[in-house]
PDB file of C-alpha atoms in Angstrom:
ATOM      1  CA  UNK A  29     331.969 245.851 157.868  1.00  0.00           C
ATOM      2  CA  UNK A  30     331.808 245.715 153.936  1.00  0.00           C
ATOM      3  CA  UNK A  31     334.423 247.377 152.325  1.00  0.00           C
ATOM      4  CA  UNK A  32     332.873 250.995 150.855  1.00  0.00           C
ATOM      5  CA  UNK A  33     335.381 250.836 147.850  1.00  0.00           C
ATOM      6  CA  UNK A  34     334.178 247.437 146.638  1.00  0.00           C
ATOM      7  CA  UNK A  35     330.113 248.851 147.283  1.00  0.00           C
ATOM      8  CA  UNK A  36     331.576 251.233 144.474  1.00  0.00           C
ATOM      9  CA  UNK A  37     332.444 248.735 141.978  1.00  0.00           C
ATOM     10  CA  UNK A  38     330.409 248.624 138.873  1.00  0.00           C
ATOM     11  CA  UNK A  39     327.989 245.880 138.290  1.00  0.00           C
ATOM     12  CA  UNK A  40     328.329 243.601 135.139  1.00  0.00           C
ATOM     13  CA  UNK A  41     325.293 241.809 134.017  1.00  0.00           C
ATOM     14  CA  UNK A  42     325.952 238.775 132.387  1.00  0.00           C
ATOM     15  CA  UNK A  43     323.259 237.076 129.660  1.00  0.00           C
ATOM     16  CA  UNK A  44     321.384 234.353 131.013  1.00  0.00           C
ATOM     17  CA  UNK A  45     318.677 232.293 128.761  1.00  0.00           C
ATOM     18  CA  UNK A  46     316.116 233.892 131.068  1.00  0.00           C
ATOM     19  CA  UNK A  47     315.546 236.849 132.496  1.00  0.00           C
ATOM     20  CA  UNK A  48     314.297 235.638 135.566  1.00  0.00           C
ATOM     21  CA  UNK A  49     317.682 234.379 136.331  1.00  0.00           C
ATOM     22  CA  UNK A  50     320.597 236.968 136.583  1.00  0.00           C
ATOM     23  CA  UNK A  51     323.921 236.953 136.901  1.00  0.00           C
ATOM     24  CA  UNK A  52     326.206 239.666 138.103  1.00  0.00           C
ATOM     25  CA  UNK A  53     329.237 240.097 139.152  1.00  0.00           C
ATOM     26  CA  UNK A  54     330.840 243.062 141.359  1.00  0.00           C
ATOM     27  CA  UNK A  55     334.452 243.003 141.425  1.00  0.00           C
ATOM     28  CA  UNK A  56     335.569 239.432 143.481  1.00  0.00           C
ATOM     29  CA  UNK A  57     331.513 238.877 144.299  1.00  0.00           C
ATOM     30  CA  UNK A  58     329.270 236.751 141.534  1.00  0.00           C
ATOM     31  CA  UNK A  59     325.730 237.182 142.374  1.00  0.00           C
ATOM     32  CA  UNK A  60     322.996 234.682 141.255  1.00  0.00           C
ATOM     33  CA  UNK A  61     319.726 236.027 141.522  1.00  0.00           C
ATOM     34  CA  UNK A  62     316.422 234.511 141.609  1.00  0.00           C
ATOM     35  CA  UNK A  63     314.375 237.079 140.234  1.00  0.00           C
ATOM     36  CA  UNK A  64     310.851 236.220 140.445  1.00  0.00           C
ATOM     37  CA  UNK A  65     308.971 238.478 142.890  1.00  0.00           C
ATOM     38  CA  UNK A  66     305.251 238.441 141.644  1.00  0.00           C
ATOM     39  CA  UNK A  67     305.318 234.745 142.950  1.00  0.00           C
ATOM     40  CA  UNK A  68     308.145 235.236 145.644  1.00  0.00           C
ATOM     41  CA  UNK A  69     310.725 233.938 143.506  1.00  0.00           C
ATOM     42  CA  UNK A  70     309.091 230.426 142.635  1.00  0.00           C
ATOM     43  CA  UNK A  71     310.939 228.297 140.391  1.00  0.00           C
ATOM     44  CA  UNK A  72     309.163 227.625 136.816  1.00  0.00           C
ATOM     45  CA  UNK A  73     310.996 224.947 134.450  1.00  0.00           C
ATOM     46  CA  UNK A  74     312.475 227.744 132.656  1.00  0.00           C
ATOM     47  CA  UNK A  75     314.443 229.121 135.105  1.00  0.00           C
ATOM     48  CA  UNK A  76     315.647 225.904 136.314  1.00  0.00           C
ATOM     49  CA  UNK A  77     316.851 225.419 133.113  1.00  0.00           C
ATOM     50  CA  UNK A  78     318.852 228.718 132.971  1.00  0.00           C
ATOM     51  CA  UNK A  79     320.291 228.120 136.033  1.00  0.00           C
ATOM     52  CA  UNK A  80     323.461 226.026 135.206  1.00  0.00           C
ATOM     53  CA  UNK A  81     324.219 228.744 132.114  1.00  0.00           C
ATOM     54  CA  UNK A  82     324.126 231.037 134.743  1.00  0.00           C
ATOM     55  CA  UNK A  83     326.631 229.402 136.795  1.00  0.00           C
ATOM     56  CA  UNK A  84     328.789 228.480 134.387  1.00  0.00           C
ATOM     57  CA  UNK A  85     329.292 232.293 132.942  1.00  0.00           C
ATOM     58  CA  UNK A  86     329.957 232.804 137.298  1.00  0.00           C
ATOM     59  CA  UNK A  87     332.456 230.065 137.467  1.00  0.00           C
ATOM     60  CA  UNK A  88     334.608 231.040 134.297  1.00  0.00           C
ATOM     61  CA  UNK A  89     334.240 234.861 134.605  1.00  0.00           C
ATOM     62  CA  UNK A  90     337.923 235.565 135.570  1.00  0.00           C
ATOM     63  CA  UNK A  91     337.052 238.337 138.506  1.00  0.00           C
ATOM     64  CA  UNK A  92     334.944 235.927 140.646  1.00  0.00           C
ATOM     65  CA  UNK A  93     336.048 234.805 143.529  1.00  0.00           C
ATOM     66  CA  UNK A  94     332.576 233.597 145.281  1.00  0.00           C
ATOM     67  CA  UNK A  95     329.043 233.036 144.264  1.00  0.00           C
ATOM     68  CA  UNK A  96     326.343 234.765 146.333  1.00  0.00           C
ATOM     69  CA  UNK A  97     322.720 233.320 145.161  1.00  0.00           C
ATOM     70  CA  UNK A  98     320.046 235.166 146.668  1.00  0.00           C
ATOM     71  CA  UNK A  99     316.272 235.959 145.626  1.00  0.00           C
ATOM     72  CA  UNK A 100     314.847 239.453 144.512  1.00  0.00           C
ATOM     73  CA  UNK A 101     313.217 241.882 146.967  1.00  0.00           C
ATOM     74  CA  UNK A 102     312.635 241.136 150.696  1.00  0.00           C
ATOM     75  CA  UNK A 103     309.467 238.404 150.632  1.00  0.00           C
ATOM     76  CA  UNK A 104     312.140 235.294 149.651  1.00  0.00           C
ATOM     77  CA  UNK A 105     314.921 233.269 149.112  1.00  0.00           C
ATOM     78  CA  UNK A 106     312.933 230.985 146.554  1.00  0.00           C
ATOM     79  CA  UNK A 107     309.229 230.241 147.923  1.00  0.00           C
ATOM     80  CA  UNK A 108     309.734 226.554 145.697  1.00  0.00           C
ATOM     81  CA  UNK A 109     309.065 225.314 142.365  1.00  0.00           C
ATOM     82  CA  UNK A 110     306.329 227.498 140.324  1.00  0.00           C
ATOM     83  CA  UNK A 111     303.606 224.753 141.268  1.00  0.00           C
ATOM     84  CA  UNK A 112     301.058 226.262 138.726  1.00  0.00           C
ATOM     85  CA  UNK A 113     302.549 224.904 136.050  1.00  0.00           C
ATOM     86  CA  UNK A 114     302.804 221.465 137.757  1.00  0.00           C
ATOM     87  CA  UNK A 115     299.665 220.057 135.671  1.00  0.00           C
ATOM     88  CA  UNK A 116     301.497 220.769 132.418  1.00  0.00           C
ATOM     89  CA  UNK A 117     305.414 220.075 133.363  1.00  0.00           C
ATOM     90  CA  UNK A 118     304.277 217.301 135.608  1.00  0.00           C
ATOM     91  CA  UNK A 119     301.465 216.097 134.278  1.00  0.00           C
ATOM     92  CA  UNK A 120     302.919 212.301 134.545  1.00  0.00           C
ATOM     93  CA  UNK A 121     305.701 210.031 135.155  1.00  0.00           C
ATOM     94  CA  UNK A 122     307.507 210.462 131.929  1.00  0.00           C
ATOM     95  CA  UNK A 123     306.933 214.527 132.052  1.00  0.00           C
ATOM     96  CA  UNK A 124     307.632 214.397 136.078  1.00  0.00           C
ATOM     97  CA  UNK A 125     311.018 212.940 135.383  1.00  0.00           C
ATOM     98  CA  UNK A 126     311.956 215.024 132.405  1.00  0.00           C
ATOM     99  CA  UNK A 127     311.301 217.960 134.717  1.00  0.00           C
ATOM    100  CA  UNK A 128     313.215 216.345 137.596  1.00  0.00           C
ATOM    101  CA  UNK A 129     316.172 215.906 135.437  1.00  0.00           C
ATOM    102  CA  UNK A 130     316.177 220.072 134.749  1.00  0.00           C
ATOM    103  CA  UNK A 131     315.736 220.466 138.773  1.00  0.00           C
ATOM    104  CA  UNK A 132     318.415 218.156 139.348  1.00  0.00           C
ATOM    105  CA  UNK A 133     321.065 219.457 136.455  1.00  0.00           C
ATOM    106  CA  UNK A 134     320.264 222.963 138.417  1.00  0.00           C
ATOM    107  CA  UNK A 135     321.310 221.921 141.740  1.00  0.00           C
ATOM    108  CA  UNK A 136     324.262 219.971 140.492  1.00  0.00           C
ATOM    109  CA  UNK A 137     325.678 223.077 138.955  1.00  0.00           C
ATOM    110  CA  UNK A 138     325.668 224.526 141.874  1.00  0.00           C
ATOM    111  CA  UNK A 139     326.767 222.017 144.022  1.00  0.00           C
ATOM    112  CA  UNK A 140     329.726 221.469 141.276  1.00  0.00           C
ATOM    113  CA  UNK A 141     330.735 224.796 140.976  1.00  0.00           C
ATOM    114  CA  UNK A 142     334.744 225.421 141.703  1.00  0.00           C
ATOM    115  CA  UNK A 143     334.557 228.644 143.941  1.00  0.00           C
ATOM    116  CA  UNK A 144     332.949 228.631 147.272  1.00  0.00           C
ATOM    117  CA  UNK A 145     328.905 229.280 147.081  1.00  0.00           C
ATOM    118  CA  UNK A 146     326.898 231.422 149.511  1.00  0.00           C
ATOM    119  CA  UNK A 147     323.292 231.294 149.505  1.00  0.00           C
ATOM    120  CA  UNK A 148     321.690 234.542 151.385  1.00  0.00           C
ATOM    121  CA  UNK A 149     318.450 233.632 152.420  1.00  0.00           C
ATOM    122  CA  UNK A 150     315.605 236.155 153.956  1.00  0.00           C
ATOM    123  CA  UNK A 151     312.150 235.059 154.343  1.00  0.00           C
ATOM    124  CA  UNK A 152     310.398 232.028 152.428  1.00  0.00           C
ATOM    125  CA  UNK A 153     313.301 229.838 151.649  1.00  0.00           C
ATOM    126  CA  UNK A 154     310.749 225.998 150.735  1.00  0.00           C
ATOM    127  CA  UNK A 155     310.727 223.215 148.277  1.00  0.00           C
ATOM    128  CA  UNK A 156     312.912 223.823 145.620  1.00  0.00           C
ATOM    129  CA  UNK A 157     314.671 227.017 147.689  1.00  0.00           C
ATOM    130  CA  UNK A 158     315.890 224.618 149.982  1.00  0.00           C
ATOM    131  CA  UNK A 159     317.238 222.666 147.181  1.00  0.00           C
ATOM    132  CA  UNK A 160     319.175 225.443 145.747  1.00  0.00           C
ATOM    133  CA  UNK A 161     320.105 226.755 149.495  1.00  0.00           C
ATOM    134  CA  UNK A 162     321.596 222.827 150.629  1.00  0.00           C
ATOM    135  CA  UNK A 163     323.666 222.866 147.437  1.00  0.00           C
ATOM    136  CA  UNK A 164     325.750 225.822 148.145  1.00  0.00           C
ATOM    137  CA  UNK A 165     328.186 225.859 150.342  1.00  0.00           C
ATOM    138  CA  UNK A 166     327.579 228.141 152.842  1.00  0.00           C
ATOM    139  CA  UNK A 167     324.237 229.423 153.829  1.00  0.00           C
ATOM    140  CA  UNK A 168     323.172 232.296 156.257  1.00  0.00           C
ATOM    141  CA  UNK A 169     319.843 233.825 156.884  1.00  0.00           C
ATOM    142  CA  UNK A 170     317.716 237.065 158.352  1.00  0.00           C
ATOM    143  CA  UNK A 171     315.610 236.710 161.265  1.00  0.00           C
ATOM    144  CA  UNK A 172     312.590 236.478 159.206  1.00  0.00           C
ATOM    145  CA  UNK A 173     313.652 233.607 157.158  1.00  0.00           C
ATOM    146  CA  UNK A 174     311.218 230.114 156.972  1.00  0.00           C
ATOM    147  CA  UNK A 175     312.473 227.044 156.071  1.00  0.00           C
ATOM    148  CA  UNK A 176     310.488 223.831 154.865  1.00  0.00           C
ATOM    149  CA  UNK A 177     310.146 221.217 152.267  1.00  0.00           C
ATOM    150  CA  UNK A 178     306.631 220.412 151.653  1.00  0.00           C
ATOM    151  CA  UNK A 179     306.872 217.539 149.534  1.00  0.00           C
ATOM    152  CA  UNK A 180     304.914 214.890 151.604  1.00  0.00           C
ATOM    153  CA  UNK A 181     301.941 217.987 151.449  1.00  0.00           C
ATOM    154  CA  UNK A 182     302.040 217.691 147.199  1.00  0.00           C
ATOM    155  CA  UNK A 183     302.385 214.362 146.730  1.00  0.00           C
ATOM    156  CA  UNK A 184     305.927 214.697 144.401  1.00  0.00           C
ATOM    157  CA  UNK A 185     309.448 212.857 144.872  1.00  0.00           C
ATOM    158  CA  UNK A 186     312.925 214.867 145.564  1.00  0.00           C
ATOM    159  CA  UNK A 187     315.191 214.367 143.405  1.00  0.00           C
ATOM    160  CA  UNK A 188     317.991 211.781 145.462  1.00  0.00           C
ATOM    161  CA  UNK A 189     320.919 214.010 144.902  1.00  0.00           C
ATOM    162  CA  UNK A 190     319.350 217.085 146.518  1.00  0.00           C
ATOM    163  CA  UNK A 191     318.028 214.403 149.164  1.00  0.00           C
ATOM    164  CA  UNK A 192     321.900 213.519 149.950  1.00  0.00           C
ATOM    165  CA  UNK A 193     322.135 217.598 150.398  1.00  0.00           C
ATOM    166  CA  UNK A 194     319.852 218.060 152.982  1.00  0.00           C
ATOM    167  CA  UNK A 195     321.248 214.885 154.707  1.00  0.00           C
ATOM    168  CA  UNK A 196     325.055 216.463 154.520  1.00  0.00           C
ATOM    169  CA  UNK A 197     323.137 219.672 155.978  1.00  0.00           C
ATOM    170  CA  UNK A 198     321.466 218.559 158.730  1.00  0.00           C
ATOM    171  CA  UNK A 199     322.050 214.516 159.501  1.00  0.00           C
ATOM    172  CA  UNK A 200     319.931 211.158 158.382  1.00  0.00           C
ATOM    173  CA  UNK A 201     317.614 211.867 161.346  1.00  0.00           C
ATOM    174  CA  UNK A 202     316.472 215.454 160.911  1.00  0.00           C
ATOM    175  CA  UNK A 203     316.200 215.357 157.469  1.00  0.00           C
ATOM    176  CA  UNK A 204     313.611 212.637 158.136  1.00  0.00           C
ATOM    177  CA  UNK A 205     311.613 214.488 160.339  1.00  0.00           C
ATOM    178  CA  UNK A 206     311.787 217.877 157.863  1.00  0.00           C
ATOM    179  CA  UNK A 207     310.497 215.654 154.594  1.00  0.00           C
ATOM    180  CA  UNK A 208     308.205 213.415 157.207  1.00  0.00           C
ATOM    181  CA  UNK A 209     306.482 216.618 158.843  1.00  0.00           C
ATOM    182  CA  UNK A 210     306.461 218.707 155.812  1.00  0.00           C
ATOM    183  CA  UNK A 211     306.708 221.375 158.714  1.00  0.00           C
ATOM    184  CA  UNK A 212     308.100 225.297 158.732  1.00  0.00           C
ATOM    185  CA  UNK A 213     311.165 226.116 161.095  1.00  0.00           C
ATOM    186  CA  UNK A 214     312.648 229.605 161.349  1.00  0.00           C
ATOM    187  CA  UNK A 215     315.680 230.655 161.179  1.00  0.00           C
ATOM    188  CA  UNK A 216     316.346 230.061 165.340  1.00  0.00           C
ATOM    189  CA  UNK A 217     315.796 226.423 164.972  1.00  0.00           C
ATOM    190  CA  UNK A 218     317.603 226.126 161.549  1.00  0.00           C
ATOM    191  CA  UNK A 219     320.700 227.619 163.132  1.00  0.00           C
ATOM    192  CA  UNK A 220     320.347 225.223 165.813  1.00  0.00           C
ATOM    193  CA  UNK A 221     320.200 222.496 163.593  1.00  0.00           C
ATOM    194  CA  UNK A 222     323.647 223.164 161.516  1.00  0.00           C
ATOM    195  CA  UNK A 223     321.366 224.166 158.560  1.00  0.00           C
ATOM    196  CA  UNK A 224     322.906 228.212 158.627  1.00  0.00           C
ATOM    197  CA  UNK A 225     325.865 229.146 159.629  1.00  0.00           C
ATOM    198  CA  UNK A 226     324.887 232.448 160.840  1.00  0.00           C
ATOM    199  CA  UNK A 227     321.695 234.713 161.594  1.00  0.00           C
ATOM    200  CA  UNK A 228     321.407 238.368 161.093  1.00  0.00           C
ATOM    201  CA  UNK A 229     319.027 240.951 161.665  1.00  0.00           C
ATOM    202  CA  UNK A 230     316.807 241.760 158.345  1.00  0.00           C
ATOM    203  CA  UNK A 231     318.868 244.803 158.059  1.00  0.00           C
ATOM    204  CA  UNK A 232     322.432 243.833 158.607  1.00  0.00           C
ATOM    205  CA  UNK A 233     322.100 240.503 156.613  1.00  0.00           C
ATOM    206  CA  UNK A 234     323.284 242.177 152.456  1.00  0.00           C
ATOM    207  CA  UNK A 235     326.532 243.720 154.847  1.00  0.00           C
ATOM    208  CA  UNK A 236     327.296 240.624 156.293  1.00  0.00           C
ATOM    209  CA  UNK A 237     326.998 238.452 153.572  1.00  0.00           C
ATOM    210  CA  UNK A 238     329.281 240.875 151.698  1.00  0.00           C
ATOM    211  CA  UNK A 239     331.921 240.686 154.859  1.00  0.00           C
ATOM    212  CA  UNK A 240     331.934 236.976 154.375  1.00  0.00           C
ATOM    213  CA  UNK A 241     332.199 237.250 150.423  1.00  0.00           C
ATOM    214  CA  UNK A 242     334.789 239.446 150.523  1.00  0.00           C
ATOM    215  CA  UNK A 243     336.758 237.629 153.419  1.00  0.00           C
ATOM    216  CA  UNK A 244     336.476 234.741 151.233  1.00  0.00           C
ATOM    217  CA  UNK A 245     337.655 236.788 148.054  1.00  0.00           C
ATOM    218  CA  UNK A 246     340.879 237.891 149.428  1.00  0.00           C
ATOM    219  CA  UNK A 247     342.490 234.251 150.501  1.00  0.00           C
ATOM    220  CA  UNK A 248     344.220 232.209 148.129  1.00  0.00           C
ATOM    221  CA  UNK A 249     341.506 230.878 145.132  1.00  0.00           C
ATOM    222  CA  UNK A 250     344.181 227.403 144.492  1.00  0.00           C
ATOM    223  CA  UNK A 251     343.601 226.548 148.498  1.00  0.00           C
ATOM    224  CA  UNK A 252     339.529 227.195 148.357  1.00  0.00           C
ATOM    225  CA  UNK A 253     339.528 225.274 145.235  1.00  0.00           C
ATOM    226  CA  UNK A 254     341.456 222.179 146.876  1.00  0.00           C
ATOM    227  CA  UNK A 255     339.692 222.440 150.296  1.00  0.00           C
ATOM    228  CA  UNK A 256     336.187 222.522 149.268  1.00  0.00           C
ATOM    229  CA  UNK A 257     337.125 219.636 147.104  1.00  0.00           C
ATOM    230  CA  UNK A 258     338.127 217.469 149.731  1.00  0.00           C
ATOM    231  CA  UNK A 259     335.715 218.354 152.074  1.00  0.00           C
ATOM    232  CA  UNK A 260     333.182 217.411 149.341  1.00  0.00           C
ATOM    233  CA  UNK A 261     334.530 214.283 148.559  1.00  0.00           C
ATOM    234  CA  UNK A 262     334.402 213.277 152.164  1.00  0.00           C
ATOM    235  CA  UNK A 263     330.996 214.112 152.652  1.00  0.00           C
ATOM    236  CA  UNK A 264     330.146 212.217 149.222  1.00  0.00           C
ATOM    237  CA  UNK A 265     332.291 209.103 150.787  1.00  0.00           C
ATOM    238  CA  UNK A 266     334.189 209.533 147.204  1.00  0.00           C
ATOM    239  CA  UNK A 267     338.076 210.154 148.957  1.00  0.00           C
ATOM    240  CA  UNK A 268     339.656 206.968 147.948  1.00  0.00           C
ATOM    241  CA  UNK A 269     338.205 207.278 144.493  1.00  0.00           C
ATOM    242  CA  UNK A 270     339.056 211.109 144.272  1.00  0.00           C
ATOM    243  CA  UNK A 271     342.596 211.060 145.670  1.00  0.00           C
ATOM    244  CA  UNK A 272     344.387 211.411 142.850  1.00  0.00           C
ATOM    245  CA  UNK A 273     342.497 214.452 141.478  1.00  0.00           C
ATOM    246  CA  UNK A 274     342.747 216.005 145.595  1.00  0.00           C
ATOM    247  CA  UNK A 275     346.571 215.600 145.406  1.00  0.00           C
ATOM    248  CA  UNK A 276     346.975 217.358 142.270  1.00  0.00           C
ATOM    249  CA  UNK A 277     344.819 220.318 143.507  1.00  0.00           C
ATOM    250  CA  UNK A 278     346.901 220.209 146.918  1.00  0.00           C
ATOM    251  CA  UNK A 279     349.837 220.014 144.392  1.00  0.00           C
ATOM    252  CA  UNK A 280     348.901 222.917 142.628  1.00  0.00           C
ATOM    253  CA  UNK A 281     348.855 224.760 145.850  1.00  0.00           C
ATOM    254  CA  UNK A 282     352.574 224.330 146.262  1.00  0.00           C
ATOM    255  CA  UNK A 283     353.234 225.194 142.696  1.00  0.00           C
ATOM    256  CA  UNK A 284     351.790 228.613 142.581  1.00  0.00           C
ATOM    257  CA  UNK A 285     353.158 231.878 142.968  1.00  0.00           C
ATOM    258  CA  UNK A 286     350.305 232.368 145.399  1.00  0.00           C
ATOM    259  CA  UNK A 287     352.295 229.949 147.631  1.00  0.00           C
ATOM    260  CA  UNK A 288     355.521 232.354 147.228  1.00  0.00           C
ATOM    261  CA  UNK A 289     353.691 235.222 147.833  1.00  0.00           C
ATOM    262  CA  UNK A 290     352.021 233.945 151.045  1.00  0.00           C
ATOM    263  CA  UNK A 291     355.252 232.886 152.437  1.00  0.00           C
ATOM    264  CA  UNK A 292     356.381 236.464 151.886  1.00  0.00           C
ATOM    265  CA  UNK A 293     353.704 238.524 153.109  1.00  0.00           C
ATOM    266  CA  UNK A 294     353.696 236.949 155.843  1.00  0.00           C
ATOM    267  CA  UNK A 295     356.970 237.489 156.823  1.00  0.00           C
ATOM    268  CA  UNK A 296     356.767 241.288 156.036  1.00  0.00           C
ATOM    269  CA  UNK A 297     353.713 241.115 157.877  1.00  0.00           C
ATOM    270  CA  UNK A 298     351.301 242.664 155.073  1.00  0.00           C
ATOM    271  CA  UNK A 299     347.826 241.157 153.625  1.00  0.00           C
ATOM    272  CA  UNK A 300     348.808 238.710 150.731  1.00  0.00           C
ATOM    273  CA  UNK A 301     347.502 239.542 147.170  1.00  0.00           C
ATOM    274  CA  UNK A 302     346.687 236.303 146.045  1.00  0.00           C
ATOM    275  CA  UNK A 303     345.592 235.888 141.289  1.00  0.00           C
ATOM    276  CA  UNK A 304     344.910 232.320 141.828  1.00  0.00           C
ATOM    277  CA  UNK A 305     347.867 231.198 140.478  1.00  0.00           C
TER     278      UNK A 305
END
């Protein structure tokens, strides 16, 4: 279970260019929070725009270890993009791909992002939610959680980068049949798929997301850094290209006192204490 003394920890509240978008951070644990609950957490161009701010003050904040992003309340993840503003932000081509190019530069940040990502996802998790969920690293869900991309339903493009997401997520096939259908799945069937990693009940999924955060926070930051890397680069089909910069991060590894003190707790048969260096 979670540990009680980090549940203690106080709660920083970093600035963010709109409200709508928070970011916290208690003690190893960033939180990115899509706080929108009047239209269960939709998306307007404003908050995609805050979004990679956001992440950015996560990434660099020297206590975090892991990103959680989550929506506000209990209704959902992120329901989509705020479609009622869709005549004016997407009025056309030209406006259509300006506002694509915010969408896209806010699932790139988190896709990007150094530390490992978690995206905690109860109920309406569509559209643009599954963009943000298929760009973090991790992703695990309530029992009440729906999945869906209803693109084909509005008539709009997804942005290719966020496409190659969902294929890394779920395979060429399937993520065929989600953008052909435009159909809802729960959380059962996304599970089966290799879309989650893990279903919990609506009221042991904040606990369990914490146990993973925190069993991520307390191994060694240099390895994370260098393994989701290369696992990234494989699934991009970028390794040959990226070797250079994989080896120095697997380099970096060996050059830490992390490495040191690894070696030794294990040998005295404690839990390491790993700074990331």
């Amino acid at each position: 279970m979670s540990d009680p003394a980090a549940a203690a920890l106080p709660v920083t509240v970093l600035p963010t260019s709109d409200p709508r978008i928070r970011a916290e951070v208690e003690g190893p644990i960033g939180r990115l929070i899509v706080a929108n609950p009047a239209r269960r957490n939709a998306v307007s161009l404003d908050m995609w725009k805050a979004i990679p701010q956001a992440i950015a003050a996560l990434e660099t904040h020297p206590d975090v270890r892991v990103v959680v992003v989550r929506g506000d309340g209990d209704l959902a993840f992120v329901s989509g993009a705020d479609i009622s503003e869709f005549a004016t932000v997407r009025r056309d081509a030209a406006s259509a791909r300006a506002y694509e190019a915010s969408n896209a530069e806010a699932f790139a940040a988190v896709r990007h992002v150094a530390k490992p990502t978690i995206a905690m996802i109860r109920g309406f998790c569509l559209g643009g939610g599954m963009g943000l969920a298929v760009a973090c690293d991790l992703r695990i869900a309530a029992t009440d959680a729906v999945f869906g991309i209803p693109a084909a339903r509005l008539g709009v493009g997804y942005p290719p980068d966020c496409m190659a997401d969902v294929v890394a997520a779920v395979g060429p096939q399937r993520a065929k049949e989600m953008f052909f259908t435009a159909r809802r799945m729960a959380a059962a069937e996304a599970l089966e798929i290799g879309l989650l990693t893990a279903v919990h009940s609506v009221e042991a999924l904040e606990n369990e997301t914490i146990d993973l955060a925190l069993a991520i926070a307390h191994n060694a930051p240099l390895t994370i850094r260098a393994a989701k890397a290369a696992i990234d680069a494989v699934t991009a089909g970028t390794l040959a290209h990226d070797r250079d910069r994989l080896i120095a991060l697997t380099d970096a590894c060996f050059a830490s006192a992390d490495f040191a003190e690894g070696r030794t707790a294990f040998l005295e048969k404690r839990e390491a204490r790993f700074h990331g260096a």
